[in-house]
Short mmCIF file of C-alpha atoms in Angstrom, two decimals:
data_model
loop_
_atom_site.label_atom_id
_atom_site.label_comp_id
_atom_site.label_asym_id
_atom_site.label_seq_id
_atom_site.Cartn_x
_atom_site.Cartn_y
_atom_site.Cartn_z
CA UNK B 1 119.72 65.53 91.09
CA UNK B 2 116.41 65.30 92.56
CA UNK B 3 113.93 62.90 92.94
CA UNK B 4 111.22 62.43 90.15
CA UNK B 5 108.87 63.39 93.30
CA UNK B 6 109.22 67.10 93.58
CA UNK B 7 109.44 68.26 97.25
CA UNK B 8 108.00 71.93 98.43
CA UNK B 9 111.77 72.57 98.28
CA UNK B 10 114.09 72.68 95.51
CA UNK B 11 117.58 73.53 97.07
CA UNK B 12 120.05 74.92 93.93
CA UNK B 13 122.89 73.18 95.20
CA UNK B 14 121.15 69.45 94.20
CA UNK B 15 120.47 70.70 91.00
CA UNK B 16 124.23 71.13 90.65
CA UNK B 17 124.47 74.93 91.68
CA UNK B 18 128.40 75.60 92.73
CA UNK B 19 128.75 78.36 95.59
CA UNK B 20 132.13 79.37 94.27
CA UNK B 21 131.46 82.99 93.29
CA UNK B 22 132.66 82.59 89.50
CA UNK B 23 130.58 79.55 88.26
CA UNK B 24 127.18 80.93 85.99
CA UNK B 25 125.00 78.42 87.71
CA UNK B 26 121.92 79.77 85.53
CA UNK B 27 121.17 76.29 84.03
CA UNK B 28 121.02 75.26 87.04
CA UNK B 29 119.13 76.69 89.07
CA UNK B 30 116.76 77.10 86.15
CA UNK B 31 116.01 73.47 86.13
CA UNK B 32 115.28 73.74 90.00
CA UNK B 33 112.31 76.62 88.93
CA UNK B 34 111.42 74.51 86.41
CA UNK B 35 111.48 70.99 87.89
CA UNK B 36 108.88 72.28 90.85
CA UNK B 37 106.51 74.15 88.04
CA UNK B 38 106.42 70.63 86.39
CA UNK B 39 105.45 69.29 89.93
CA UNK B 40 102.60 71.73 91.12
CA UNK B 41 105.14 74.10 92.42
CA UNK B 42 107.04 75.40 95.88
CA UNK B 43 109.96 77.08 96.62
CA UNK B 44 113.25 77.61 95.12
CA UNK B 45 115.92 77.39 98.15
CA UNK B 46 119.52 79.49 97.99
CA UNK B 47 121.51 78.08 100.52
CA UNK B 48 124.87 80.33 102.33
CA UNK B 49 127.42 81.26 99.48
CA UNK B 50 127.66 83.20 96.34
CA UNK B 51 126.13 81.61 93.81
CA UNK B 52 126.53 83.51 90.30
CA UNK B 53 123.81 83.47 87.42
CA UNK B 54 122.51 85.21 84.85
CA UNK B 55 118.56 85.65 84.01
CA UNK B 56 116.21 83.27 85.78
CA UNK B 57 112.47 83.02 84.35
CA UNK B 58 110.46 82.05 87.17
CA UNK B 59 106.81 80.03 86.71
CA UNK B 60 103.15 80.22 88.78
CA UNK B 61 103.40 78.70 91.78
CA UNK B 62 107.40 79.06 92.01
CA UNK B 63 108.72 80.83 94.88
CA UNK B 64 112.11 81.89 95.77
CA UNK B 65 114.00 82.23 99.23
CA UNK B 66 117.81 82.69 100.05
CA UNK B 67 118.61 81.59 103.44
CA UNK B 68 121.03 83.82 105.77
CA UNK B 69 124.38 84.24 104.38
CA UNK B 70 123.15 83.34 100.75
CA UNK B 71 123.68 85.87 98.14
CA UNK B 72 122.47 85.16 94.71
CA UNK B 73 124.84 87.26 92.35
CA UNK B 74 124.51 88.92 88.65
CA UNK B 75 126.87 87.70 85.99
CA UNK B 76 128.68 90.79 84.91
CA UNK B 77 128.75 88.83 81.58
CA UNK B 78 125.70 89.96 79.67
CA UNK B 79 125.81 87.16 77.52
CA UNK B 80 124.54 85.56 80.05
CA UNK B 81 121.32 88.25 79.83
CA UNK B 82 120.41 87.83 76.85
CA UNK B 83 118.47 90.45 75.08
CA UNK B 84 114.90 90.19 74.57
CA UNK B 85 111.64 92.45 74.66
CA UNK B 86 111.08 93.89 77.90
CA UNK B 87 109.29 96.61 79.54
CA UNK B 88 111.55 99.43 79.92
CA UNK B 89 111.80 103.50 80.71
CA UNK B 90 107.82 103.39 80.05
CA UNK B 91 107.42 101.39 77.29
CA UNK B 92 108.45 98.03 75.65
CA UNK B 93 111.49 97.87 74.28
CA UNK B 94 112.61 95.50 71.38
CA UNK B 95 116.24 94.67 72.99
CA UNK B 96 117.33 95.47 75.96
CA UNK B 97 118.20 92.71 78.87
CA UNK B 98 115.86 90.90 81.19
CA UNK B 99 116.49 91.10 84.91
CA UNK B 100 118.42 88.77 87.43
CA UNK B 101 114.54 87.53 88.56
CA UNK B 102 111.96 87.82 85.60
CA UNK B 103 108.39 86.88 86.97
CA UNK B 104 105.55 87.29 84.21
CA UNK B 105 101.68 85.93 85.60
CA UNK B 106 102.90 84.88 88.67
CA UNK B 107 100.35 84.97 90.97
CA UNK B 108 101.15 84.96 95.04
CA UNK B 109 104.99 84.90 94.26
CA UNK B 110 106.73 85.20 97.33
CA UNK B 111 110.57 86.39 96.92
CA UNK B 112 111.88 86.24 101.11
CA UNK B 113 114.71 85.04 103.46
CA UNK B 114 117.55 86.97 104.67
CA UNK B 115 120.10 86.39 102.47
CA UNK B 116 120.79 88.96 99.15
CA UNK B 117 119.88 89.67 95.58
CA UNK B 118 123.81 91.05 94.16
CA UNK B 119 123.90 92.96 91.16
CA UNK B 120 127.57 93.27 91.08
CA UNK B 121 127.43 96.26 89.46
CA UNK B 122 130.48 98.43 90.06
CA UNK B 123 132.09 97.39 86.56
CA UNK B 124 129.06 97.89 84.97
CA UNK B 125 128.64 101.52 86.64
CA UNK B 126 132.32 102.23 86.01
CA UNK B 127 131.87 101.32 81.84
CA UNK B 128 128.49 103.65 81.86
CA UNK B 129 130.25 106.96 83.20
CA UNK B 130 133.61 106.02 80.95
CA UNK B 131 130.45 105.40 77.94
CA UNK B 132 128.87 108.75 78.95
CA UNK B 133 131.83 110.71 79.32
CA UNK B 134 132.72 110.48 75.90
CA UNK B 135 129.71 111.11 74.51
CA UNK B 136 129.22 114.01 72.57
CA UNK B 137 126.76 115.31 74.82
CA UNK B 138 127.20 113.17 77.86
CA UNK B 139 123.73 114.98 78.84
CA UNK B 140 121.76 112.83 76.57
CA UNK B 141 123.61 109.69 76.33
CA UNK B 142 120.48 107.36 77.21
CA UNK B 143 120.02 105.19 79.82
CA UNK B 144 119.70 102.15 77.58
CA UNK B 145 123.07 102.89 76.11
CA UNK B 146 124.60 100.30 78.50
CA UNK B 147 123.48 97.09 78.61
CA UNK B 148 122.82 96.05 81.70
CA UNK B 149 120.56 93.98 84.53
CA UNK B 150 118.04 95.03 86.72
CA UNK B 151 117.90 92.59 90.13
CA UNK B 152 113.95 92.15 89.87
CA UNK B 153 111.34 92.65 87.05
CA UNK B 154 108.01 91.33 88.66
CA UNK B 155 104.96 92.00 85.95
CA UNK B 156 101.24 91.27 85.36
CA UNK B 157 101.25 89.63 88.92
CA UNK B 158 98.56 89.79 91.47
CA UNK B 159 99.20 88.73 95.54
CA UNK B 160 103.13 89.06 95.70
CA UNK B 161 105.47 89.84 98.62
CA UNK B 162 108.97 90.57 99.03
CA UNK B 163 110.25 90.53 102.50
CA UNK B 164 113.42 90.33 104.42
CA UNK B 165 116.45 89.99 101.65
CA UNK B 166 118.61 92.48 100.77
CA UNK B 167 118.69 94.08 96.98
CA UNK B 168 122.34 95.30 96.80
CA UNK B 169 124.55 97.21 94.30
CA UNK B 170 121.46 97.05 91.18
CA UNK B 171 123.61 97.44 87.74
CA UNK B 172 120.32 99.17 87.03
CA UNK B 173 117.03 99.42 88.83
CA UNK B 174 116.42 97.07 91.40
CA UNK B 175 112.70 96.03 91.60
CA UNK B 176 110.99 96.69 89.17
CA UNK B 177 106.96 96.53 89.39
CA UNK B 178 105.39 96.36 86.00
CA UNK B 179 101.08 96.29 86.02
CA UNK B 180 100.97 94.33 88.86
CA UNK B 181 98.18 94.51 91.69
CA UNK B 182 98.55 93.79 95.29
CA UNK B 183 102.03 93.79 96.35
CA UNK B 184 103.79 94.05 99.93
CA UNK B 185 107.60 94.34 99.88
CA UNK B 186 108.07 94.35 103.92
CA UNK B 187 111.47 95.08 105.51
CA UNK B 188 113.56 94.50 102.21
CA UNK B 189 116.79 96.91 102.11
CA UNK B 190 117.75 98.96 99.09
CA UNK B 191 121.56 99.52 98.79
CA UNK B 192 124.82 100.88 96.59
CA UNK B 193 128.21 101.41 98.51
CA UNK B 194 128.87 104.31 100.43
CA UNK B 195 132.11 105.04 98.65
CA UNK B 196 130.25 105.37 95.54
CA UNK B 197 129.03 108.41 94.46
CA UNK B 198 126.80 108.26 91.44
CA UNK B 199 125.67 104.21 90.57
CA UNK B 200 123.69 105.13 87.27
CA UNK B 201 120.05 104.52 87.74
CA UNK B 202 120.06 102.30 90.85
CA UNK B 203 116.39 102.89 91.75
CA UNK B 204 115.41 101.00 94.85
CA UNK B 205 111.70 100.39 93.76
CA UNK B 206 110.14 101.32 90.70
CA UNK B 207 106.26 101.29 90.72
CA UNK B 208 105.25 100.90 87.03
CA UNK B 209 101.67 101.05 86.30
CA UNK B 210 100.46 99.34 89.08
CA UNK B 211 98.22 99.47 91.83
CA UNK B 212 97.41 98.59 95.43
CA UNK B 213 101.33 98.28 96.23
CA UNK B 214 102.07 98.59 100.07
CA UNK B 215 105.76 99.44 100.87
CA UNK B 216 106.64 99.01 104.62
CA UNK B 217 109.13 99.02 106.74
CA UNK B 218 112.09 99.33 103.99
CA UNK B 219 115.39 100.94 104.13
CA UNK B 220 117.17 102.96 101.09
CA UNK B 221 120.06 104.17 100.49
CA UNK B 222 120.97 104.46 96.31
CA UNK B 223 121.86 107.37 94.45
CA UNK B 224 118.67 107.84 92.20
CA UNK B 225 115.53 107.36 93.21
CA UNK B 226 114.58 105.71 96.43
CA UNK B 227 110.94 104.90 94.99
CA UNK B 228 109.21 106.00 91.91
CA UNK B 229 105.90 105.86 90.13
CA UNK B 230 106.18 105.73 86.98
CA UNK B 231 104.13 104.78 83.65
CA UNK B 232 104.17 105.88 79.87
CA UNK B 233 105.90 109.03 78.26
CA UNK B 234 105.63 111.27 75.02
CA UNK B 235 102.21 113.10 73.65
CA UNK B 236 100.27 109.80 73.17
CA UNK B 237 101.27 108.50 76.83
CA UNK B 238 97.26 108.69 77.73
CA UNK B 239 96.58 106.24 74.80
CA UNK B 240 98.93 103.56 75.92
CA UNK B 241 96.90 100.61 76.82
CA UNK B 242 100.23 99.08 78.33
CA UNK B 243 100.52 101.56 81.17
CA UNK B 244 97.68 101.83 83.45
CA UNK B 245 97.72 104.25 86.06
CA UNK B 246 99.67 103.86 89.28
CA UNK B 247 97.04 104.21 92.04
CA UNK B 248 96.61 103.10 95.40
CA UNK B 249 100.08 103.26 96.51
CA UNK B 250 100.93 102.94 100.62
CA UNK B 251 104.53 103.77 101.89
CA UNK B 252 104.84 103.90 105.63
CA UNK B 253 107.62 103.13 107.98
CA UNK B 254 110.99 103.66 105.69
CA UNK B 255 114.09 104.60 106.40
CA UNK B 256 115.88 106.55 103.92
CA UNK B 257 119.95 106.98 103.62
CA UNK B 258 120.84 107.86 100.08
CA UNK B 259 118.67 108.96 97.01
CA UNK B 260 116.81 110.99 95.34
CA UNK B 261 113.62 111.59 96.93
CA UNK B 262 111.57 109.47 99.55
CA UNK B 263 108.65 109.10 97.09
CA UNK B 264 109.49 110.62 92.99
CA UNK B 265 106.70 110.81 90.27
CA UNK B 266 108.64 110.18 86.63
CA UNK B 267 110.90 110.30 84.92
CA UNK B 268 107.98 108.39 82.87
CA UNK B 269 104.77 109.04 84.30
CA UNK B 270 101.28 109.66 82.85
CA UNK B 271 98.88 109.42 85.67
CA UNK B 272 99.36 108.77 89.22
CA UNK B 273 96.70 108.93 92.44
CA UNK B 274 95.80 108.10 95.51
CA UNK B 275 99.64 107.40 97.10
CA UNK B 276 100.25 108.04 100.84
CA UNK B 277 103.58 108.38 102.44
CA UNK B 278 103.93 108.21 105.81
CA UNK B 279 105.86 107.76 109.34
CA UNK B 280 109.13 107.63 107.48
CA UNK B 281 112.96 109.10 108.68
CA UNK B 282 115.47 110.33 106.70
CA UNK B 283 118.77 110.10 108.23
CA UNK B 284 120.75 111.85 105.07
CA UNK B 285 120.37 113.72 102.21
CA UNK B 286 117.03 112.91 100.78
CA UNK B 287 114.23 115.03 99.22
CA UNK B 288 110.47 114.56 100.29
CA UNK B 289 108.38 114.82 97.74
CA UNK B 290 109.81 114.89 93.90
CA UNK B 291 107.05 115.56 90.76
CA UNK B 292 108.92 115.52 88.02
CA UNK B 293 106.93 117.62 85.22
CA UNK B 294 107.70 116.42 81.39
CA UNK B 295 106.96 118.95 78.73
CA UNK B 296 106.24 116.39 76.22
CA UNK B 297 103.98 114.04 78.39
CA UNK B 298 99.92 114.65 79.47
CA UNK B 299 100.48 113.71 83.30
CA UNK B 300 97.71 113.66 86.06
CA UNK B 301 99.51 113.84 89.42
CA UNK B 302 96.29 113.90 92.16
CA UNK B 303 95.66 113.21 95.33
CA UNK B 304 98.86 112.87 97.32
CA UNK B 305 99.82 113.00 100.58
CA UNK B 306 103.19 112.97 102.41
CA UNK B 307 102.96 112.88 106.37
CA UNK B 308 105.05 112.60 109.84
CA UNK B 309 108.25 112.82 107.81
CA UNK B 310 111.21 113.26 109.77
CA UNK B 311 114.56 113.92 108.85
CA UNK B 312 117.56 113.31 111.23
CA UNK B 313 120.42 115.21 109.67
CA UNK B 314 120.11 117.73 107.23
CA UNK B 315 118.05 116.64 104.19
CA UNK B 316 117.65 117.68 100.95
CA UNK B 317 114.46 119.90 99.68
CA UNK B 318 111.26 119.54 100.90
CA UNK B 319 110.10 119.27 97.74
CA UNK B 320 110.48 119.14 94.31
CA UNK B 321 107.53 120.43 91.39
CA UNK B 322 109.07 121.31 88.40
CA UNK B 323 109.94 121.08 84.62
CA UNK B 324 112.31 118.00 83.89
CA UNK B 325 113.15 118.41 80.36
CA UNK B 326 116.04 115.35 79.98
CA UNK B 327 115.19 113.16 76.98
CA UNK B 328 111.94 114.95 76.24
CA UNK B 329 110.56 114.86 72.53
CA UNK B 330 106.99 116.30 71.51
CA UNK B 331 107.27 114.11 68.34
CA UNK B 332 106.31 117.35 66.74
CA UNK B 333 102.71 117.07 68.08
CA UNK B 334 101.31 120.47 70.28
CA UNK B 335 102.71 121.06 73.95
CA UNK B 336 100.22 118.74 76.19
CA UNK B 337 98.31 119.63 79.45
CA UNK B 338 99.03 118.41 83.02
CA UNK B 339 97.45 118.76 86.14
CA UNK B 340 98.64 118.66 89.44
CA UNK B 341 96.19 118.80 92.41
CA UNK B 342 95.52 117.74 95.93
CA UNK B 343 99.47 117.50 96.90
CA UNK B 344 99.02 117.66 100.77
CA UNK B 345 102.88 117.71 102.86
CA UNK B 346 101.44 117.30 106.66
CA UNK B 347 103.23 116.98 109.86
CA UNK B 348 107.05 117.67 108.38
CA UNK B 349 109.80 118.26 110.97
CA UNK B 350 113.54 118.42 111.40
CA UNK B 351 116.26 120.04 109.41
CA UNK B 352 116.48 120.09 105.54
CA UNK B 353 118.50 122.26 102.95
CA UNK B 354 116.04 123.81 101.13
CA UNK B 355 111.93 124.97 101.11
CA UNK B 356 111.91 123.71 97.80
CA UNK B 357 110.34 124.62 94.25
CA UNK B 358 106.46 124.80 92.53
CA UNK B 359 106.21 125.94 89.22
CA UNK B 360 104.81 124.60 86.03
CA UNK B 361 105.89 124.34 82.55
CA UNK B 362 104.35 127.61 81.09
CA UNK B 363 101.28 127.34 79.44
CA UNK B 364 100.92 123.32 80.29
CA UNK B 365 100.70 122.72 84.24
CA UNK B 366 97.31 123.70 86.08
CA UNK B 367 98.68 123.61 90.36
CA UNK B 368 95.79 123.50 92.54
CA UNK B 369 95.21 122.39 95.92
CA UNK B 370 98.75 122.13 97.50
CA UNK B 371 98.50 121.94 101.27
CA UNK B 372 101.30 122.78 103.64
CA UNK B 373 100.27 121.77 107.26
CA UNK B 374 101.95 121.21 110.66
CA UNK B 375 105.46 122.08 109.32
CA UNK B 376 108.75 122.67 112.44
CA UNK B 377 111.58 122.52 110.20
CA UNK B 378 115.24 124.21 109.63
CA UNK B 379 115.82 125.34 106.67
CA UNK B 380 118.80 126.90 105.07
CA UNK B 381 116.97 128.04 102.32
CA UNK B 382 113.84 129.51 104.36
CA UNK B 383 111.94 130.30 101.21
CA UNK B 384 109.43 128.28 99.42
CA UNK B 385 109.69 129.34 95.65
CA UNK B 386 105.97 129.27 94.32
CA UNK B 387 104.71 130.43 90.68
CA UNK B 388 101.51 129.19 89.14
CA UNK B 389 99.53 127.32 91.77
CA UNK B 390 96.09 127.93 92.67
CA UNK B 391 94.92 127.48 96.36
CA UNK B 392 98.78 127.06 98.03
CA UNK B 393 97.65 126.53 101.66
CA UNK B 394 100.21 127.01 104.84
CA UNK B 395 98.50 125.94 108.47
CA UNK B 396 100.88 125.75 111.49
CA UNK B 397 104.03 125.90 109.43
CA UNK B 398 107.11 126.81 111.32
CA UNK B 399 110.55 127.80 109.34
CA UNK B 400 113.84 128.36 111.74
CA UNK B 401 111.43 129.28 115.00
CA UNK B 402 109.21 131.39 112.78
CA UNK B 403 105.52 130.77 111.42
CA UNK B 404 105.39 131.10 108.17
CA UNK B 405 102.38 132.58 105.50
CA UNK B 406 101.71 130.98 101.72
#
């Protein structure tokens, strides 16, 4: 055990943490969070092994880094995450489980190293599509039907970073931003195994209500979405103190694999503005630019900007505005009204499936101001489809060795 007089350093392993791969070591490494909170804080150390736990609740002033060749790994046991309320599919929900890493007001938390952040969640993935399958309409069977741990739920934080460790195989999404403000997650990787096709909603980053969040130099490959903004859902979603907007968002220099789309706005999202994406390769089958439109949800999607994206294979659509109906429910209240405007898609090149989709849901969706600029891409689908925008704007855009017109 350690000393009365707390160090900067709390290593797990002298708070009794076993590197076995099967121990829970969640009591202990617990009291090494809360032994350096008692003692003005510092950093939780994970030294090279496996160490297994279930939900840690870190404190202000507590950091956490895994050294190389340390890999900090979910309990596939969810005793051992114990349900609780917890901010969830854009709102709050009564009981569902808390992450691996729960932060809550912790200013200038710094999660870093090299080592890895396991979710372990093959099992889990494996019981969801056996669950789902046998549903009566596997369509519908919800998310939350599984219980299940994120890796990361970081919330009401100001002045964090994340940089260097590894986020791997997410039993459900991996890092999860909830109202914070002023984050940098630097050269963290995103990842589910190759050989899997479908882990269930293995989002690499999920930016909920938040602002001035800088995501740079990352690398994804999952099979949902690689990052997405999302807030509140249903007719009242614009009365929900709990989800500010997400604004202020910077992605630059990622590397996408697997996923969704580069950059995805929903499945819960009320208003979003002011994101830039840019200098980023995709080197599989990954969308650009995804705005998911709910029929049952006021959204305000405005100002953003996707530019120098380059894909190096052949990736998915370009992009993606359209209805997404899954899950919706008006609550019997009138249709609401969206707006989408000043969606700019600047300096796109290299080979893709598809031009991609714009429509709205009819009677709902006012388009305006999408800007298509500086476009030399192959396309097997050469054709954007477009129905209900206002203003659709093509400069310099090149399809298969021939300029295109809106």
């Amino acid at each position: 055990m350690a000393s009365a007089e707390a160090p900067s350093e709390a290593l797990i392993t002298d708070f009794g943490a076993i590197a076995d791969g099967a121990t829970v070591n969640t009591k202990a490494i617990q009291a090494a969070i809360d032994h350096l909170a008692a003692h003005r804080g510092g950093t939780v150390v994970i030294p090279r092994g496996v160490f297994v736990s279930g939900a840690l609740f870190f404190k202000p002033k507590v950091n956490l880094h895994l050294q190389a060749g340390a890999v900090l790994r979910c309990s596939t046991d969810m005793v051992n995450f114990p349900v609780q309320r917890t901010r969830i599919e854009g709102h709050f929900e009564e009981k569902f489980n808390p992450a691996l890493i729960n932060a809550k007001n912790c200013d200038g938390l710094q999660i870093t190293g090299e080592g890895t952040l396991d979710g372990a969640g093959r099992p889990i993935w494996d019981l969801f599509w056996k669950l789902r399958n046998a549903a009566p309409d596997p369509r519908n069977f919800p998310n939350l039907g599984v219980p299940r741990a994120r890796l990361a739920l970081i919330e009401s934080s100001h002045g964090v970073k994340i940089e260097g460790i590894t986020f791997k195989d997410s039993q459900f999404w991996n890092l999860h931003l909830y109202n914070c403000d002023g984050v940098l997650v630097r050269q963290t990787r995103f990842e589910v195994p190759d050989d899997y096709k479908q882990a269930p909603s293995t989002d690499g980053i999920d930016v909920d209500s938040s602002r001035n969040i800088t995501i740079d130099g990352c690398f994804f490959s999952v099979t949902d979405d690689c990052i997405a903004a999302k807030g509140s859902k249903g007719p009242h979603a614009m009365e929900d103190r709990d989800s500010p907007p997400v604004e202020h968002i910077r992605v630059r220099n990622c590397v996408y694999k697997r996923g969704g789309g580069v950059l995805t706005l929903g499945s819960e999202a009320t208003i979003v503005r002011d994101v830039i994406v840019e200098n980023c390769r995709i080197i599989g089958n990954v969308r650009v630019a995804t705005l998911k439109l709910r029929p049952d949800t006021p959204q305000h999607y405005e100002d953003i900007i996707f530019r120098n994206i380059t894909s190096e294979s052949t990736a998915g659509a370009i992009l993606s505005v359209q209805p997404w109906s899954q899950y919706a429910n008006l609550q019997g209240e009138a249709p609401p009204e969206s707006v989408v405007r000043n969606l700019s898609l600047i300096g796109i090149r290299g080979h893709f499936a598809a031009f991609g989709t714009i429509k709205p849901n009819p009677g709902q969706t006012k388009i305006s101001n999408v800007l298509l600029k500086d476009f030399d891409v192959v396309l097997q689908q050469d054709k954007l489809t477009a129905s209900g925008v206002t203003d659709l704007k093509f400069e310099d855009v090149i399809v298969n060795g021939q300029p295109q017109s809106a």
